[in-house]
Tab-separated table of C-alpha atoms in Angstrom:
chain	number	residue	atom	x	y	z
A	1	UNK	CA	88.846	112.308	125.502
A	2	UNK	CA	88.207	112.723	121.801
A	3	UNK	CA	90.334	110.633	119.439
A	4	UNK	CA	91.406	112.309	116.224
A	5	UNK	CA	91.821	110.179	113.124
A	6	UNK	CA	95.276	111.015	111.793
A	7	UNK	CA	95.220	108.555	108.878
A	8	UNK	CA	93.580	105.483	107.416
A	9	UNK	CA	95.171	102.355	106.009
A	10	UNK	CA	94.596	100.711	102.642
A	11	UNK	CA	94.836	96.908	102.677
A	12	UNK	CA	93.637	93.937	100.657
A	13	UNK	CA	91.222	92.825	103.388
A	14	UNK	CA	87.745	93.996	102.444
A	15	UNK	CA	85.888	91.960	105.063
A	16	UNK	CA	86.719	90.799	108.598
A	17	UNK	CA	86.869	87.094	107.741
A	18	UNK	CA	90.436	86.083	106.949
A	19	UNK	CA	92.252	89.022	108.541
A	20	UNK	CA	95.319	87.671	110.413
A	21	UNK	CA	94.664	87.385	114.148
A	22	UNK	CA	97.916	89.186	114.953
A	23	UNK	CA	100.140	91.620	113.126
A	24	UNK	CA	103.332	90.280	111.562
A	25	UNK	CA	101.972	86.812	110.748
A	26	UNK	CA	101.451	87.560	107.054
A	27	UNK	CA	103.559	89.673	104.681
A	28	UNK	CA	100.538	91.783	103.776
A	29	UNK	CA	101.319	95.332	102.671
A	30	UNK	CA	99.367	98.312	103.933
A	31	UNK	CA	99.434	101.942	102.807
A	32	UNK	CA	98.952	104.562	105.500
A	33	UNK	CA	97.367	107.703	104.053
A	34	UNK	CA	97.332	110.720	106.352
A	35	UNK	CA	94.381	113.063	106.681
A	36	UNK	CA	95.044	116.537	105.197
A	37	UNK	CA	95.796	118.052	108.611
A	38	UNK	CA	98.664	115.628	109.215
A	39	UNK	CA	100.260	115.570	105.765
A	40	UNK	CA	102.926	118.092	106.637
A	41	UNK	CA	106.224	116.132	106.331
A	42	UNK	CA	107.356	117.424	109.730
A	43	UNK	CA	105.024	114.877	111.371
A	44	UNK	CA	107.131	111.951	110.114
A	45	UNK	CA	110.578	113.538	110.224
A	46	UNK	CA	113.036	110.842	111.383
A	47	UNK	CA	110.570	107.963	110.997
A	48	UNK	CA	112.770	106.099	108.509
A	49	UNK	CA	115.341	105.631	111.288
A	50	UNK	CA	113.084	102.870	112.646
A	51	UNK	CA	112.357	99.414	111.247
A	52	UNK	CA	109.033	98.891	113.039
A	53	UNK	CA	106.128	101.051	114.127
A	54	UNK	CA	103.257	100.708	116.582
A	55	UNK	CA	99.870	101.609	115.144
A	56	UNK	CA	96.913	102.500	117.368
A	57	UNK	CA	93.705	102.151	115.409
A	58	UNK	CA	89.964	101.620	115.636
A	59	UNK	CA	87.839	98.498	115.168
A	60	UNK	CA	85.464	100.398	112.911
A	61	UNK	CA	83.167	97.454	112.055
A	62	UNK	CA	82.752	95.847	115.492
A	63	UNK	CA	79.838	95.895	117.880
A	64	UNK	CA	80.360	96.969	121.476
A	65	UNK	CA	81.483	94.457	124.099
A	66	UNK	CA	78.639	92.796	125.991
A	67	UNK	CA	79.931	91.521	129.336
A	68	UNK	CA	83.459	91.009	130.647
A	69	UNK	CA	84.434	87.829	128.817
A	70	UNK	CA	85.154	86.852	125.226
A	71	UNK	CA	85.750	83.580	123.367
A	72	UNK	CA	89.223	83.639	121.749
A	73	UNK	CA	89.221	81.970	118.298
A	74	UNK	CA	92.505	80.208	119.063
A	75	UNK	CA	90.770	78.367	121.910
A	76	UNK	CA	88.148	77.014	119.552
A	77	UNK	CA	85.646	79.788	120.143
A	78	UNK	CA	84.093	77.901	123.084
A	79	UNK	CA	86.179	78.788	126.140
A	80	UNK	CA	85.498	82.098	127.873
A	81	UNK	CA	88.308	84.352	129.093
A	82	UNK	CA	88.418	87.855	130.521
A	83	UNK	CA	88.614	90.446	127.761
A	84	UNK	CA	91.709	92.027	129.315
A	85	UNK	CA	93.498	88.657	129.191
A	86	UNK	CA	93.044	88.474	125.419
A	87	UNK	CA	93.487	90.493	122.253
A	88	UNK	CA	89.941	89.870	121.107
A	89	UNK	CA	88.562	92.638	118.855
A	90	UNK	CA	85.448	93.198	121.000
A	91	UNK	CA	86.511	95.592	123.756
A	92	UNK	CA	85.126	98.342	126.028
A	93	UNK	CA	86.844	100.824	123.709
A	94	UNK	CA	87.306	99.583	120.164
A	95	UNK	CA	91.035	100.316	120.031
A	96	UNK	CA	93.499	98.009	118.309
A	97	UNK	CA	97.297	97.934	118.405
A	98	UNK	CA	99.623	96.487	115.781
A	99	UNK	CA	103.370	96.273	115.293
A	100	UNK	CA	104.217	96.625	111.595
A	101	UNK	CA	107.429	96.847	109.597
A	102	UNK	CA	108.132	100.140	107.828
A	103	UNK	CA	109.016	99.347	104.224
A	104	UNK	CA	109.024	102.717	102.468
A	105	UNK	CA	107.755	106.273	102.401
A	106	UNK	CA	106.103	107.307	99.145
A	107	UNK	CA	105.730	110.953	98.147
A	108	UNK	CA	102.330	111.074	96.472
A	109	UNK	CA	101.195	114.254	94.732
A	110	UNK	CA	97.590	113.892	95.832
A	111	UNK	CA	97.937	112.391	99.323
A	112	UNK	CA	101.357	113.567	100.497
A	113	UNK	CA	103.705	111.137	102.228
A	114	UNK	CA	102.296	107.601	102.391
A	115	UNK	CA	103.828	105.018	104.715
A	116	UNK	CA	104.189	101.535	103.227
A	117	UNK	CA	104.168	98.895	105.964
A	118	UNK	CA	104.027	95.107	106.069
A	119	UNK	CA	102.511	92.600	108.467
A	120	UNK	CA	99.156	94.387	108.694
A	121	UNK	CA	96.103	92.834	110.347
A	122	UNK	CA	93.573	95.556	109.559
A	123	UNK	CA	90.503	95.967	107.420
A	124	UNK	CA	90.772	98.225	104.378
A	125	UNK	CA	89.931	101.790	105.426
A	126	UNK	CA	90.654	101.272	109.140
A	127	UNK	CA	91.124	104.611	110.949
A	128	UNK	CA	94.505	105.179	112.616
A	129	UNK	CA	94.704	107.326	115.734
A	130	UNK	CA	98.426	107.325	116.489
A	131	UNK	CA	101.801	106.067	115.271
A	132	UNK	CA	104.753	105.412	117.558
A	133	UNK	CA	108.197	103.956	116.836
A	134	UNK	CA	108.965	100.425	117.999
A	135	UNK	CA	111.999	100.580	120.326
A	136	UNK	CA	113.737	97.198	120.754
A	137	UNK	CA	115.345	97.771	124.167
A	138	UNK	CA	112.041	98.805	125.740
A	139	UNK	CA	109.426	96.936	123.691
A	140	UNK	CA	111.001	93.483	123.287
A	141	UNK	CA	110.631	90.940	126.115
A	142	UNK	CA	111.641	87.594	124.575
A	143	UNK	CA	111.455	85.667	127.875
A	144	UNK	CA	107.988	86.865	128.859
A	145	UNK	CA	105.126	84.413	129.429
A	146	UNK	CA	102.452	84.432	126.742
A	147	UNK	CA	99.488	82.868	128.530
A	148	UNK	CA	97.424	80.487	126.415
A	149	UNK	CA	99.362	81.591	123.317
A	150	UNK	CA	102.577	79.954	124.526
A	151	UNK	CA	101.701	76.757	122.666
A	152	UNK	CA	101.164	78.781	119.496
A	153	UNK	CA	103.927	80.210	117.370
A	154	UNK	CA	104.480	81.941	114.082
A	155	UNK	CA	105.258	78.530	112.672
A	156	UNK	CA	101.982	76.952	113.811
A	157	UNK	CA	100.471	76.916	110.348
A	158	UNK	CA	98.373	74.391	108.511
A	159	UNK	CA	98.985	72.854	105.104
A	160	UNK	CA	97.393	74.696	102.166
A	161	UNK	CA	96.768	73.008	98.817
A	162	UNK	CA	96.447	75.759	96.228
A	163	UNK	CA	96.292	74.319	92.679
A	164	UNK	CA	98.666	76.109	90.332
A	165	UNK	CA	95.973	77.035	87.805
A	166	UNK	CA	93.943	78.714	90.566
A	167	UNK	CA	96.914	80.415	92.199
A	168	UNK	CA	97.837	81.954	88.847
A	169	UNK	CA	94.439	83.648	88.682
A	170	UNK	CA	95.740	85.988	91.401
A	171	UNK	CA	98.209	88.785	90.558
A	172	UNK	CA	101.741	87.549	91.138
A	173	UNK	CA	102.501	90.078	93.886
A	174	UNK	CA	99.763	88.742	96.212
A	175	UNK	CA	100.077	84.991	95.639
A	176	UNK	CA	102.520	84.369	98.485
A	177	UNK	CA	100.571	86.458	100.986
A	178	UNK	CA	97.305	84.734	99.965
A	179	UNK	CA	98.828	81.356	100.853
A	180	UNK	CA	100.120	82.828	104.133
A	181	UNK	CA	96.648	84.094	105.056
A	182	UNK	CA	95.129	80.667	104.422
A	183	UNK	CA	97.924	78.893	106.319
A	184	UNK	CA	96.831	80.754	109.473
A	185	UNK	CA	93.458	78.958	109.132
A	186	UNK	CA	90.943	81.829	109.057
A	187	UNK	CA	88.007	79.567	109.961
A	188	UNK	CA	86.399	80.137	113.375
A	189	UNK	CA	87.248	77.372	115.812
A	190	UNK	CA	83.635	76.253	116.040
A	191	UNK	CA	83.449	75.840	112.229
A	192	UNK	CA	86.554	73.758	111.631
A	193	UNK	CA	84.791	70.415	111.770
A	194	UNK	CA	82.048	71.434	109.362
A	195	UNK	CA	82.097	70.097	105.824
A	196	UNK	CA	81.356	73.252	103.866
A	197	UNK	CA	82.952	75.866	101.646
A	198	UNK	CA	84.442	79.086	103.003
A	199	UNK	CA	85.046	82.259	101.019
A	200	UNK	CA	87.896	84.702	101.626
A	201	UNK	CA	87.583	88.177	100.086
A	202	UNK	CA	91.122	89.273	99.265
A	203	UNK	CA	92.333	92.122	97.017
A	204	UNK	CA	89.172	92.049	94.944
A	205	UNK	CA	89.096	88.246	94.571
A	206	UNK	CA	86.994	85.577	96.247
A	207	UNK	CA	89.111	82.588	97.264
A	208	UNK	CA	86.893	79.568	97.929
A	209	UNK	CA	88.316	76.779	100.086
A	210	UNK	CA	87.311	73.863	102.264
A	211	UNK	CA	88.897	71.962	105.113
A	212	UNK	CA	90.332	68.447	105.041
A	213	UNK	CA	92.025	66.239	107.620
A	214	UNK	CA	95.400	67.570	106.449
A	215	UNK	CA	94.604	71.280	106.049
A	216	UNK	CA	92.858	73.531	103.544
A	217	UNK	CA	92.204	73.018	99.831
A	218	UNK	CA	91.414	75.904	97.479
A	219	UNK	CA	88.616	74.966	95.092
A	220	UNK	CA	87.982	78.205	93.197
A	221	UNK	CA	89.248	81.757	92.703
A	222	UNK	CA	86.952	84.410	91.251
A	223	UNK	CA	87.562	88.036	90.395
A	224	UNK	CA	84.874	90.265	91.913
A	225	UNK	CA	83.821	92.560	89.074
């Protein structure tokens, strides 16, 4: 089966480090730009009747899976689990799936209809292979078991100290989402006890931070010219 790229998404994540580990954890906006073949408005007729969409997309910067197990970051990066019991990005077929909120549809003269979505967990330029509506009665299972993620929740965030003078270096419209990204603790589990600086590339800025006993502290913000 040959997958056809129907669109790509524009996001503020220019490298893999720091991308939220699940969709919906951060209020990050994404802009879905269709390829010329799929810009006819008939393809999205009725899409604004839905609040959420499923995106099927490709891990375009990952290596192929080697073996049947992976090391989930949320388990500290040390424990092995079967790839099909996780959402790890390294898979037999590099296909990802995300549930995102549909915010708006923009009519752009150059690129046609662009879908504005929030809660994205994708690298800038990620290819999208399909879009399906999220249907609450069929897709929501609030009482389902969540495996090793049951002890995690959307509220399981860490404290972020972001000095005001550094936060104000960022454009106002991305300040809140930058704090949200950091509060998810983007560090690999095996690096969290190391006393060193980390650098998050976000919307053209480098956010430098380090870990403390209480959480994360931002030490510098630089615009990448």
